PDB file of C-alpha atoms in Angstrom:
ATOM      1  CA  MET A   1       0.005   0.019  -0.025  1.00 75.00           C
ATOM      2  CA  HIS A   2       2.988   2.296   0.422  1.00 90.00           C
ATOM      3  CA  ILE A   3       3.940   4.196  -2.691  1.00 93.00           C
ATOM      4  CA  PRO A   4       7.726   4.259  -3.230  1.00 93.00           C
ATOM      5  CA  ASP A   5       9.671   7.074  -4.753  1.00 93.00           C
ATOM      6  CA  GLY A   6       9.826   6.972  -8.539  1.00 91.00           C
ATOM      7  CA  PHE A   7       6.268   5.905  -9.101  1.00 92.00           C
ATOM      8  CA  LEU A   8       4.679   9.422  -9.046  1.00 94.00           C
ATOM      9  CA  SER A   9       5.481  12.353 -11.281  1.00 95.00           C
ATOM     10  CA  THR A  10       7.109  15.388  -9.717  1.00 96.00           C
ATOM     11  CA  PRO A  11       4.002  17.633  -9.951  1.00 97.00           C
ATOM     12  CA  VAL A  12       1.790  14.928  -8.386  1.00 97.00           C
ATOM     13  CA  TRP A  13       4.114  14.121  -5.274  1.00 97.00           C
ATOM     14  CA  ALA A  14       4.973  17.807  -4.782  1.00 98.00           C
ATOM     15  CA  THR A  15       1.275  18.780  -4.782  1.00 98.00           C
ATOM     16  CA  LEU A  16       0.429  15.954  -2.424  1.00 97.00           C
ATOM     17  CA  ASN A  17       3.273  16.911  -0.120  1.00 97.00           C
ATOM     18  CA  ALA A  18       1.948  20.544  -0.099  1.00 98.00           C
ATOM     19  CA  ALA A  19      -1.589  19.277   0.582  1.00 97.00           C
ATOM     20  CA  SER A  20      -0.500  16.917   3.413  1.00 97.00           C
ATOM     21  CA  LEU A  21       0.954  19.749   5.517  1.00 96.00           C
ATOM     22  CA  PRO A  22      -2.252  21.653   6.176  1.00 96.00           C
ATOM     23  CA  ALA A  23      -4.152  18.342   6.525  1.00 96.00           C
ATOM     24  CA  VAL A  24      -1.813  17.188   9.239  1.00 95.00           C
ATOM     25  CA  GLY A  25      -1.982  20.678  10.830  1.00 93.00           C
ATOM     26  CA  LEU A  26      -5.719  20.496  10.837  1.00 93.00           C
ATOM     27  CA  MET A  27      -5.581  17.056  12.472  1.00 93.00           C
ATOM     28  CA  ALA A  28      -3.293  18.459  15.148  1.00 90.00           C
ATOM     29  CA  ARG A  29      -5.628  21.349  15.945  1.00 88.00           C
ATOM     30  CA  ARG A  30      -8.650  19.090  16.177  1.00 86.00           C
ATOM     31  CA  ALA A  31      -6.861  16.401  18.177  1.00 82.00           C
ATOM     32  CA  ARG A  32      -5.503  19.071  20.608  1.00 61.00           C
ATOM     33  CA  VAL A  33      -8.980  19.842  21.749  1.00 54.00           C
ATOM     34  CA  HIS A  34      -9.457  16.303  22.994  1.00 56.00           C
ATOM     35  CA  GLU A  35      -5.954  15.437  23.980  1.00 53.00           C
ATOM     36  CA  GLU A  36      -4.979  14.969  27.653  1.00 58.00           C
ATOM     37  CA  ASP A  37      -1.709  13.954  29.327  1.00 63.00           C
ATOM     38  CA  SER A  38      -3.419  10.802  30.504  1.00 66.00           C
ATOM     39  CA  ARG A  39      -3.806   9.652  26.798  1.00 74.00           C
ATOM     40  CA  ILE A  40      -0.223  10.195  25.728  1.00 81.00           C
ATOM     41  CA  PRO A  41       0.824   6.581  26.542  1.00 85.00           C
ATOM     42  CA  LEU A  42      -2.170   5.361  24.572  1.00 86.00           C
ATOM     43  CA  LEU A  43      -0.939   7.251  21.492  1.00 90.00           C
ATOM     44  CA  GLY A  44       2.541   5.794  21.802  1.00 92.00           C
ATOM     45  CA  THR A  45       1.218   2.125  22.399  1.00 93.00           C
ATOM     46  CA  LEU A  46      -1.196   2.195  19.563  1.00 94.00           C
ATOM     47  CA  GLY A  47       1.387   3.683  17.226  1.00 96.00           C
ATOM     48  CA  ALA A  48       3.748   0.887  18.152  1.00 97.00           C
ATOM     49  CA  PHE A  49       1.079  -1.648  17.653  1.00 97.00           C
ATOM     50  CA  VAL A  50       0.079  -0.456  14.226  1.00 97.00           C
ATOM     51  CA  PHE A  51       3.684  -0.280  13.122  1.00 97.00           C
ATOM     52  CA  ALA A  52       4.312  -3.817  14.257  1.00 96.00           C
ATOM     53  CA  ALA A  53       1.085  -5.160  12.607  1.00 96.00           C
ATOM     54  CA  GLN A  54       2.047  -3.522   9.349  1.00 95.00           C
ATOM     55  CA  MET A  55       5.365  -5.575   9.482  1.00 94.00           C
ATOM     56  CA  VAL A  56       3.463  -8.847   9.162  1.00 94.00           C
ATOM     57  CA  ASN A  57       2.252  -9.573   5.644  1.00 92.00           C
ATOM     58  CA  PHE A  58      -0.315 -12.311   5.111  1.00 90.00           C
ATOM     59  CA  PRO A  59      -1.114 -14.040   1.733  1.00 91.00           C
ATOM     60  CA  VAL A  60      -4.253 -12.849  -0.089  1.00 89.00           C
ATOM     61  CA  GLY A  61      -3.954 -15.014  -3.161  1.00 84.00           C
ATOM     62  CA  ALA A  62      -2.302 -15.125  -6.588  1.00 83.00           C
ATOM     63  CA  GLY A  63       1.175 -14.620  -5.151  1.00 86.00           C
ATOM     64  CA  THR A  64       0.243 -11.403  -3.415  1.00 90.00           C
ATOM     65  CA  SER A  65       0.154 -10.372   0.230  1.00 91.00           C
ATOM     66  CA  GLY A  66      -1.448  -7.772   2.486  1.00 90.00           C
ATOM     67  CA  HIS A  67      -1.056  -6.469   5.965  1.00 91.00           C
ATOM     68  CA  LEU A  68      -3.116  -4.800   8.598  1.00 93.00           C
ATOM     69  CA  VAL A  69      -3.150  -1.018   7.881  1.00 95.00           C
ATOM     70  CA  GLY A  70      -4.808  -0.107  11.227  1.00 95.00           C
ATOM     71  CA  GLY A  71      -6.644   3.135  10.266  1.00 96.00           C
ATOM     72  CA  THR A  72      -9.985   1.884  11.452  1.00 96.00           C
ATOM     73  CA  LEU A  73      -8.649   0.515  14.746  1.00 95.00           C
ATOM     74  CA  LEU A  74      -6.936   3.860  15.411  1.00 95.00           C
ATOM     75  CA  ALA A  75     -10.064   5.897  14.430  1.00 95.00           C
ATOM     76  CA  CYS A  76     -12.429   3.858  16.565  1.00 92.00           C
ATOM     77  CA  THR A  77     -10.185   4.226  19.546  1.00 89.00           C
ATOM     78  CA  LEU A  78      -8.720   7.707  19.277  1.00 89.00           C
ATOM     79  CA  GLY A  79     -11.120   9.515  16.915  1.00 90.00           C
ATOM     80  CA  PRO A  80     -10.140  10.428  13.386  1.00 94.00           C
ATOM     81  CA  ALA A  81      -7.918  13.443  14.175  1.00 93.00           C
ATOM     82  CA  SER A  82      -5.678  11.673  16.615  1.00 92.00           C
ATOM     83  CA  ALA A  83      -5.764   8.545  14.495  1.00 95.00           C
ATOM     84  CA  GLY A  84      -4.515  10.541  11.491  1.00 96.00           C
ATOM     85  CA  LEU A  85      -1.592  11.889  13.517  1.00 95.00           C
ATOM     86  CA  VAL A  86      -0.565   8.473  14.808  1.00 96.00           C
ATOM     87  CA  MET A  87      -0.751   6.979  11.221  1.00 97.00           C
ATOM     88  CA  THR A  88       1.359   9.907   9.897  1.00 97.00           C
ATOM     89  CA  ALA A  89       3.950   9.142  12.609  1.00 97.00           C
ATOM     90  CA  VAL A  90       4.029   5.459  11.590  1.00 98.00           C
ATOM     91  CA  LEU A  91       4.527   6.408   7.922  1.00 98.00           C
ATOM     92  CA  VAL A  92       7.418   8.721   8.834  1.00 98.00           C
ATOM     93  CA  VAL A  93       9.229   6.011  10.736  1.00 97.00           C
ATOM     94  CA  GLN A  94       8.663   3.582   7.851  1.00 97.00           C
ATOM     95  CA  ALA A  95       9.897   6.007   5.221  1.00 96.00           C
ATOM     96  CA  PHE A  96      12.962   7.374   6.889  1.00 96.00           C
ATOM     97  CA  LEU A  97      14.103   4.351   8.847  1.00 96.00           C
ATOM     98  CA  PHE A  98      13.004   1.374   6.772  1.00 95.00           C
ATOM     99  CA  GLN A  99      12.653   2.793   3.211  1.00 93.00           C
ATOM    100  CA  ASP A 100       9.105   1.469   3.214  1.00 93.00           C
ATOM    101  CA  GLY A 101       7.278   4.025   1.145  1.00 92.00           C
ATOM    102  CA  GLY A 102       9.052   6.963  -0.504  1.00 93.00           C
ATOM    103  CA  VAL A 103      10.310  10.117   1.256  1.00 96.00           C
ATOM    104  CA  LEU A 104       9.234  12.268  -1.683  1.00 96.00           C
ATOM    105  CA  ALA A 105       6.002  10.266  -1.860  1.00 96.00           C
ATOM    106  CA  LEU A 106       5.414  10.663   1.879  1.00 97.00           C
ATOM    107  CA  GLY A 107       2.705  13.264   1.358  1.00 97.00           C
ATOM    108  CA  ALA A 108       0.942  10.836  -1.044  1.00 97.00           C
ATOM    109  CA  ASN A 109       1.061   8.034   1.570  1.00 97.00           C
ATOM    110  CA  VAL A 110      -0.159  10.359   4.285  1.00 98.00           C
ATOM    111  CA  VAL A 111      -2.995  11.597   2.139  1.00 98.00           C
ATOM    112  CA  SER A 112      -4.074   8.029   1.081  1.00 97.00           C
ATOM    113  CA  MET A 113      -3.674   6.213   4.365  1.00 97.00           C
ATOM    114  CA  ALA A 114      -3.599   8.777   7.257  1.00 97.00           C
ATOM    115  CA  VAL A 115      -6.192  11.137   5.874  1.00 97.00           C
ATOM    116  CA  LEU A 116      -8.514   9.456   3.475  1.00 97.00           C
ATOM    117  CA  GLY A 117      -8.081   5.920   4.809  1.00 97.00           C
ATOM    118  CA  VAL A 118      -8.733   6.958   8.430  1.00 97.00           C
ATOM    119  CA  LEU A 119     -11.758   8.960   7.529  1.00 97.00           C
ATOM    120  CA  ALA A 120     -13.265   6.217   5.421  1.00 97.00           C
ATOM    121  CA  GLY A 121     -12.660   3.730   8.217  1.00 97.00           C
ATOM    122  CA  TYR A 122     -14.268   6.016  10.793  1.00 96.00           C
ATOM    123  CA  LEU A 123     -17.363   6.857   8.835  1.00 96.00           C
ATOM    124  CA  PRO A 124     -19.318   3.632   9.272  1.00 96.00           C
ATOM    125  CA  TYR A 125     -18.393   3.508  12.947  1.00 94.00           C
ATOM    126  CA  GLN A 126     -19.574   7.054  13.406  1.00 93.00           C
ATOM    127  CA  LEU A 127     -22.915   6.371  11.674  1.00 91.00           C
ATOM    128  CA  TRP A 128     -23.757   2.841  12.990  1.00 89.00           C
ATOM    129  CA  GLY A 129     -21.214   1.988  15.653  1.00 84.00           C
ATOM    130  CA  GLY A 130     -23.358   3.034  18.695  1.00 78.00           C
ATOM    131  CA  GLY A 131     -26.017   0.263  18.322  1.00 80.00           C
ATOM    132  CA  ARG A 132     -26.523  -3.363  17.436  1.00 84.00           C
ATOM    133  CA  GLY A 133     -24.670  -2.893  14.115  1.00 88.00           C
ATOM    134  CA  ARG A 134     -21.386  -1.939  15.843  1.00 90.00           C
ATOM    135  CA  ARG A 135     -19.547  -5.107  14.776  1.00 93.00           C
ATOM    136  CA  VAL A 136     -20.703  -4.656  11.142  1.00 96.00           C
ATOM    137  CA  ALA A 137     -19.767  -1.034  11.240  1.00 96.00           C
ATOM    138  CA  ILE A 138     -16.217  -1.771  12.348  1.00 96.00           C
ATOM    139  CA  PHE A 139     -15.939  -4.461   9.680  1.00 97.00           C
ATOM    140  CA  LEU A 140     -17.143  -2.136   6.947  1.00 97.00           C
ATOM    141  CA  GLY A 141     -14.838   0.574   8.210  1.00 97.00           C
ATOM    142  CA  GLY A 142     -11.853  -1.684   7.960  1.00 97.00           C
ATOM    143  CA  THR A 143     -12.836  -2.714   4.402  1.00 97.00           C
ATOM    144  CA  PHE A 144     -13.605   0.802   3.166  1.00 97.00           C
ATOM    145  CA  SER A 145     -10.426   2.125   4.636  1.00 97.00           C
ATOM    146  CA  VAL A 146      -8.239  -0.236   2.647  1.00 97.00           C
ATOM    147  CA  LEU A 147     -10.329   0.243  -0.539  1.00 97.00           C
ATOM    148  CA  THR A 148     -10.121   4.013  -0.205  1.00 97.00           C
ATOM    149  CA  SER A 149      -6.402   4.084   0.285  1.00 97.00           C
ATOM    150  CA  ALA A 150      -5.936   1.745  -2.673  1.00 95.00           C
ATOM    151  CA  ALA A 151      -8.195   3.815  -4.842  1.00 95.00           C
ATOM    152  CA  ALA A 152      -6.263   6.990  -3.918  1.00 97.00           C
ATOM    153  CA  ALA A 153      -2.948   5.282  -4.758  1.00 95.00           C
ATOM    154  CA  LEU A 154      -4.272   4.266  -8.188  1.00 94.00           C
ATOM    155  CA  ALA A 155      -5.672   7.772  -8.751  1.00 95.00           C
ATOM    156  CA  PHE A 156      -2.203   9.245  -7.992  1.00 96.00           C
ATOM    157  CA  LEU A 157      -0.606   6.815 -10.451  1.00 94.00           C
ATOM    158  CA  PHE A 158      -3.151   7.795 -13.134  1.00 93.00           C
ATOM    159  CA  LEU A 159      -2.488  11.525 -12.430  1.00 95.00           C
ATOM    160  CA  SER A 160       1.225  10.772 -12.948  1.00 95.00           C
ATOM    161  CA  GLY A 161       0.497   9.621 -16.476  1.00 93.00           C
ATOM    162  CA  ILE A 162       0.647   5.878 -15.856  1.00 91.00           C
ATOM    163  CA  THR A 163      -1.754   3.967 -17.975  1.00 87.00           C
ATOM    164  CA  LEU A 164      -3.914   1.505 -16.039  1.00 86.00           C
ATOM    165  CA  PRO A 165      -5.352  -0.971 -18.554  1.00 87.00           C
ATOM    166  CA  PRO A 166      -8.773  -2.355 -17.366  1.00 85.00           C
ATOM    167  CA  ALA A 167      -7.728  -5.955 -18.192  1.00 82.00           C
ATOM    168  CA  LEU A 168      -4.633  -5.542 -16.073  1.00 81.00           C
ATOM    169  CA  MET A 169      -6.531  -3.950 -13.171  1.00 84.00           C
ATOM    170  CA  ARG A 170      -9.102  -6.679 -12.583  1.00 86.00           C
ATOM    171  CA  LEU A 171      -6.821  -8.987 -10.434  1.00 86.00           C
ATOM    172  CA  PRO A 172      -5.331  -6.169  -8.388  1.00 85.00           C
ATOM    173  CA  LEU A 173      -8.655  -4.745  -7.623  1.00 89.00           C
ATOM    174  CA  ALA A 174      -9.959  -8.157  -6.502  1.00 91.00           C
ATOM    175  CA  LEU A 175      -6.907  -8.555  -4.295  1.00 90.00           C
ATOM    176  CA  PHE A 176      -7.379  -5.163  -2.786  1.00 92.00           C
ATOM    177  CA  LEU A 177     -11.041  -6.238  -1.967  1.00 94.00           C
ATOM    178  CA  VAL A 178      -9.729  -9.357  -0.217  1.00 94.00           C
ATOM    179  CA  THR A 179      -7.190  -7.356   1.654  1.00 95.00           C
ATOM    180  CA  GLY A 180      -9.936  -4.914   2.673  1.00 96.00           C
ATOM    181  CA  LEU A 181     -12.224  -7.656   3.896  1.00 96.00           C
ATOM    182  CA  LEU A 182      -9.355  -9.240   5.940  1.00 96.00           C
ATOM    183  CA  GLU A 183      -8.608  -5.782   7.340  1.00 97.00           C
ATOM    184  CA  GLY A 184     -12.246  -5.495   8.527  1.00 97.00           C
ATOM    185  CA  LEU A 185     -12.185  -8.985  10.034  1.00 97.00           C
ATOM    186  CA  ILE A 186      -8.902  -8.443  11.859  1.00 96.00           C
ATOM    187  CA  THR A 187     -10.000  -5.108  13.159  1.00 96.00           C
ATOM    188  CA  VAL A 188     -13.111  -6.655  14.625  1.00 96.00           C
ATOM    189  CA  LEU A 189     -11.195  -9.500  16.201  1.00 95.00           C
ATOM    190  CA  VAL A 190      -8.577  -7.081  17.699  1.00 94.00           C
ATOM    191  CA  ILE A 191     -11.194  -4.820  19.143  1.00 92.00           C
ATOM    192  CA  GLU A 192     -13.183  -7.753  20.592  1.00 92.00           C
ATOM    193  CA  ALA A 193     -10.021  -9.195  22.106  1.00 91.00           C
ATOM    194  CA  ILE A 194      -9.264  -5.859  23.815  1.00 88.00           C
ATOM    195  CA  GLU A 195     -12.797  -5.606  25.111  1.00 86.00           C
ATOM    196  CA  ARG A 196     -12.717  -9.092  26.609  1.00 88.00           C
ATOM    197  CA  ILE A 197      -9.863  -7.749  28.701  1.00 86.00           C
ATOM    198  CA  ASP A 198     -11.476  -4.468  29.471  1.00 80.00           C
ATOM    199  CA  PRO A 199     -15.161  -4.169  28.439  1.00 78.00           C
ATOM    200  CA  ASN A 200     -16.110  -0.865  26.704  1.00 70.00           C
ATOM    201  CA  TRP A 201     -12.534   0.223  26.542  1.00 72.00           C
ATOM    202  CA  ILE A 202     -12.916   1.246  22.896  1.00 73.00           C
ATOM    203  CA  ARG A 203     -15.830   3.472  23.865  1.00 65.00           C
ATOM    204  CA  GLN A 204     -13.853   4.994  26.830  1.00 62.00           C
ATOM    205  CA  PRO A 205     -10.189   4.971  25.726  1.00 53.00           C
ATOM    206  CA  ASP A 206      -9.146   7.787  28.114  1.00 52.00           C
ATOM    207  CA  ARG A 207      -8.235   5.213  30.745  1.00 53.00           C
ATOM    208  CA  SER A 208      -4.647   4.787  29.527  1.00 55.00           C
ATOM    209  CA  ARG A 209      -3.347   2.600  32.469  1.00 57.00           C
ATOM    210  CA  THR A 210      -5.329  -0.410  31.857  1.00 76.00           C
ATOM    211  CA  PRO A 211      -4.721  -4.180  31.092  1.00 83.00           C
ATOM    212  CA  ALA A 212      -5.931  -3.374  27.453  1.00 82.00           C
ATOM    213  CA  VAL A 213      -2.917  -0.995  26.920  1.00 86.00           C
ATOM    214  CA  ALA A 214      -0.584  -3.612  28.383  1.00 88.00           C
ATOM    215  CA  PHE A 215      -2.166  -6.213  26.058  1.00 90.00           C
ATOM    216  CA  LEU A 216      -1.457  -3.968  22.958  1.00 92.00           C
ATOM    217  CA  GLY A 217       2.069  -3.278  24.121  1.00 93.00           C
ATOM    218  CA  VAL A 218       2.848  -6.989  24.536  1.00 95.00           C
ATOM    219  CA  ALA A 219       1.160  -7.827  21.195  1.00 95.00           C
ATOM    220  CA  ALA A 220       3.238  -5.213  19.412  1.00 96.00           C
ATOM    221  CA  LEU A 221       6.467  -6.576  20.916  1.00 96.00           C
ATOM    222  CA  VAL A 222       5.541 -10.144  19.823  1.00 96.00           C
ATOM    223  CA  LEU A 223       4.687  -9.036  16.367  1.00 95.00           C
ATOM    224  CA  ALA A 224       7.843  -6.896  16.033  1.00 94.00           C
ATOM    225  CA  CYS A 225      10.148  -9.611  17.220  1.00 94.00           C
ATOM    226  CA  GLY A 226       8.507 -12.757  15.849  1.00 93.00           C
ATOM    227  CA  GLY A 227       6.131 -11.732  13.078  1.00 93.00           C
ATOM    228  CA  PHE A 228       8.808 -12.156  10.385  1.00 90.00           C
ATOM    229  CA  ALA A 229       8.813 -15.834  11.128  1.00 91.00           C
ATOM    230  CA  VAL A 230       5.219 -16.179   9.764  1.00 91.00           C
ATOM    231  CA  ALA A 231       5.035 -13.228   7.449  1.00 91.00           C
ATOM    232  CA  SER A 232       4.482 -13.860   3.704  1.00 91.00           C
ATOM    233  CA  SER A 233       7.349 -13.021   1.341  1.00 89.00           C
ATOM    234  CA  TYR A 234       4.916 -12.171  -1.390  1.00 90.00           C
ATOM    235  CA  PRO A 235       4.717  -8.542  -2.570  1.00 87.00           C
ATOM    236  CA  ASP A 236       1.741  -6.472  -1.657  1.00 87.00           C
ATOM    237  CA  GLY A 237      -0.945  -5.562  -4.186  1.00 83.00           C
ATOM    238  CA  LEU A 238       0.525  -2.155  -5.122  1.00 85.00           C
ATOM    239  CA  THR A 239       4.129  -3.519  -5.455  1.00 84.00           C
ATOM    240  CA  ARG A 240       2.805  -6.368  -7.672  1.00 83.00           C
ATOM    241  CA  LEU A 241       0.780  -3.872  -9.746  1.00 82.00           C
ATOM    242  CA  GLY A 242       3.832  -1.683 -10.135  1.00 83.00           C
ATOM    243  CA  SER A 243       5.797  -4.708 -11.465  1.00 84.00           C
ATOM    244  CA  GLU A 244       3.157  -5.525 -14.005  1.00 82.00           C
ATOM    245  CA  LEU A 245       2.997  -1.907 -15.210  1.00 82.00           C
ATOM    246  CA  GLY A 246       6.736  -1.877 -15.511  1.00 82.00           C
ATOM    247  CA  LEU A 247       7.263   0.620 -12.653  1.00 81.00           C
ATOM    248  CA  ALA A 248       9.540  -1.584 -10.561  1.00 77.00           C
ATOM    249  CA  GLU A 249      12.704  -0.290 -12.193  1.00 78.00           C
ATOM    250  CA  ARG A 250      11.555   3.291 -11.502  1.00 81.00           C
ATOM    251  CA  ALA A 251      11.477   2.781  -7.769  1.00 82.00           C
ATOM    252  CA  VAL A 252      14.400   4.672  -6.245  1.00 84.00           C
ATOM    253  CA  ALA A 253      15.806   5.193  -2.756  1.00 83.00           C
ATOM    254  CA  LEU A 254      17.122   8.661  -1.984  1.00 86.00           C
ATOM    255  CA  PHE A 255      19.466   7.317   0.713  1.00 88.00           C
ATOM    256  CA  SER A 256      20.368   4.100   2.457  1.00 89.00           C
ATOM    257  CA  THR A 257      19.601   3.180   6.045  1.00 92.00           C
ATOM    258  CA  PRO A 258      20.931   0.454   8.308  1.00 93.00           C
ATOM    259  CA  LEU A 259      17.307  -0.835   8.752  1.00 94.00           C
ATOM    260  CA  ALA A 260      16.275  -1.009   5.129  1.00 92.00           C
ATOM    261  CA  ASP A 261      13.762  -3.744   4.401  1.00 90.00           C
ATOM    262  CA  TYR A 262      13.178  -4.375   8.127  1.00 94.00           C
ATOM    263  CA  GLN A 263      16.595  -6.056   8.604  1.00 92.00           C
ATOM    264  CA  ALA A 264      19.391  -4.432  10.534  1.00 93.00           C
ATOM    265  CA  THR A 265      22.753  -4.505   8.739  1.00 90.00           C
ATOM    266  CA  PHE A 266      25.098  -5.857  11.322  1.00 85.00           C
ATOM    267  CA  PRO A 267      27.005  -9.233  11.372  1.00 77.00           C
ATOM    268  CA  GLY A 268      25.051 -12.128  12.752  1.00 83.00           C
ATOM    269  CA  ALA A 269      22.051 -14.366  12.098  1.00 91.00           C
ATOM    270  CA  GLU A 270      19.201 -13.073   9.978  1.00 92.00           C
ATOM    271  CA  TRP A 271      16.667 -13.627  12.720  1.00 92.00           C
ATOM    272  CA  LEU A 272      18.718 -11.382  15.031  1.00 94.00           C
ATOM    273  CA  GLN A 273      18.840  -8.696  12.386  1.00 95.00           C
ATOM    274  CA  ARG A 274      15.035  -8.933  11.911  1.00 95.00           C
ATOM    275  CA  ILE A 275      14.404  -8.760  15.670  1.00 95.00           C
ATOM    276  CA  ALA A 276      16.760  -5.710  16.037  1.00 95.00           C
ATOM    277  CA  ALA A 277      15.014  -3.911  13.253  1.00 95.00           C
ATOM    278  CA  GLY A 278      11.596  -4.660  14.736  1.00 95.00           C
ATOM    279  CA  ILE A 279      12.554  -3.383  18.108  1.00 96.00           C
ATOM    280  CA  ALA A 280      14.095  -0.245  16.629  1.00 96.00           C
ATOM    281  CA  GLY A 281      11.021   0.547  14.627  1.00 96.00           C
ATOM    282  CA  LEU A 282       8.783  -0.271  17.513  1.00 95.00           C
ATOM    283  CA  SER A 283      10.663   2.081  19.773  1.00 97.00           C
ATOM    284  CA  ALA A 284      10.785   4.853  17.120  1.00 97.00           C
ATOM    285  CA  ALA A 285       6.982   4.683  16.473  1.00 97.00           C
ATOM    286  CA  PHE A 286       6.216   4.700  20.208  1.00 96.00           C
ATOM    287  CA  LEU A 287       8.616   7.684  20.966  1.00 96.00           C
ATOM    288  CA  LEU A 288       7.499   9.719  17.921  1.00 96.00           C
ATOM    289  CA  CYS A 289       3.731   9.293  18.887  1.00 94.00           C
ATOM    290  CA  MET A 290       4.574  10.032  22.525  1.00 92.00           C
ATOM    291  CA  ALA A 291       6.433  13.169  21.468  1.00 92.00           C
ATOM    292  CA  ALA A 292       3.531  14.260  19.318  1.00 90.00           C
ATOM    293  CA  GLY A 293       1.062  13.657  22.202  1.00 88.00           C
ATOM    294  CA  ARG A 294       3.263  15.728  24.584  1.00 87.00           C
ATOM    295  CA  LEU A 295       3.493  18.490  22.091  1.00 85.00           C
ATOM    296  CA  LEU A 296      -0.310  18.584  21.709  1.00 83.00           C
ATOM    297  CA  ALA A 297      -0.743  18.544  25.494  1.00 80.00           C
ATOM    298  CA  ALA A 298       1.744  21.395  25.953  1.00 80.00           C
ATOM    299  CA  ARG A 299      -0.056  23.582  23.390  1.00 75.00           C
ATOM    300  CA  LYS A 300      -3.369  22.810  25.015  1.00 71.00           C
ATOM    301  CA  ARG A 301      -1.965  23.990  28.457  1.00 72.00           C
ATOM    302  CA  ALA A 302      -0.521  27.108  26.754  1.00 67.00           C
TER     303      ALA A 302
END
C-alpha cells in the first residue's frame, strides 16, 4: 500500500506533499481539543502496535500479500484526528528508517492512508457504531479504509500519467478487496479481544493505564520480534501492480539506512537482524507518537 519514490511524477508528489501539510496541521488542531496528558501513553502504544502489525504480511492469493493497515482501529479508539496523526507518525518512521514508502512520496502516503483511509474507516463507525450494528460498522470501516487508500494510490498513479489498462486492473482490484475484507475482520477481532480484557474500553479510551494497553504493548512486541517468522514473502498488491505496469525499475531510494527492508545491517544471524530492526522501529514509532502527544498537550496548556 506504500507508494515508493519513482512511481509518481514530480507535480503529483509535490502537490500531495503540499496538501498533506495543512491536513496534518488540521488534524493536530482538532486532536489538541481532545488530547490529555493521560492519553499520551495510549498514542505511543497504539502507534507501536500499528507499526508492528504492518510488518506482518499475510497471503491474499495469486502470489500477493497484504497487511493490517490499522486506520479503522486507530479511528475507533482515538477519533479520526488523533488517529491520522498516529498513522502519519508510523508512515514517517517507515519511510525514513526502513525505506518502506518513499520520502518524496510521503505526502501521497499520508493523504491516502492517514487522511482518506482513516476518515473512510471512521465513517461507518460514526454512523452505525453506537448500536447493534457496531460489529458490522467496524468491519465495513476496515474494508472501506483499505479500498479508499488503494483507490487513492491508483488515482495518484493515473494523475502521474501511468496507463492503467482495465484488463490488467481486474486482479489487483480483486486482491485489494480481499485485503480490505481481511482488514475488517482483523480489526473486529482485535477490538473484541481488547474488550474481553477491558469491556467498553474502545468506547472509553481515556483510561490509559489499563490491562488493554498492556495487552497492545505486549502484542506489538511479539509481532515486531517474531512476526517475520510467519510473514508472507509475497509482494503487496501495489508492489505487484507496479511490477506488472513496468514501474519496478523506476523505484528509487534517496538514501540508504541500516534498517532497510526491516533487517538491521550488522553481522550475525538473519533472525537477530530482523528482531533488532523490529525493536528499533517499535521504539521509534512509540517515541514519535509520545512526542506528538506531549506537544499537543503542551499547546493545550499554553
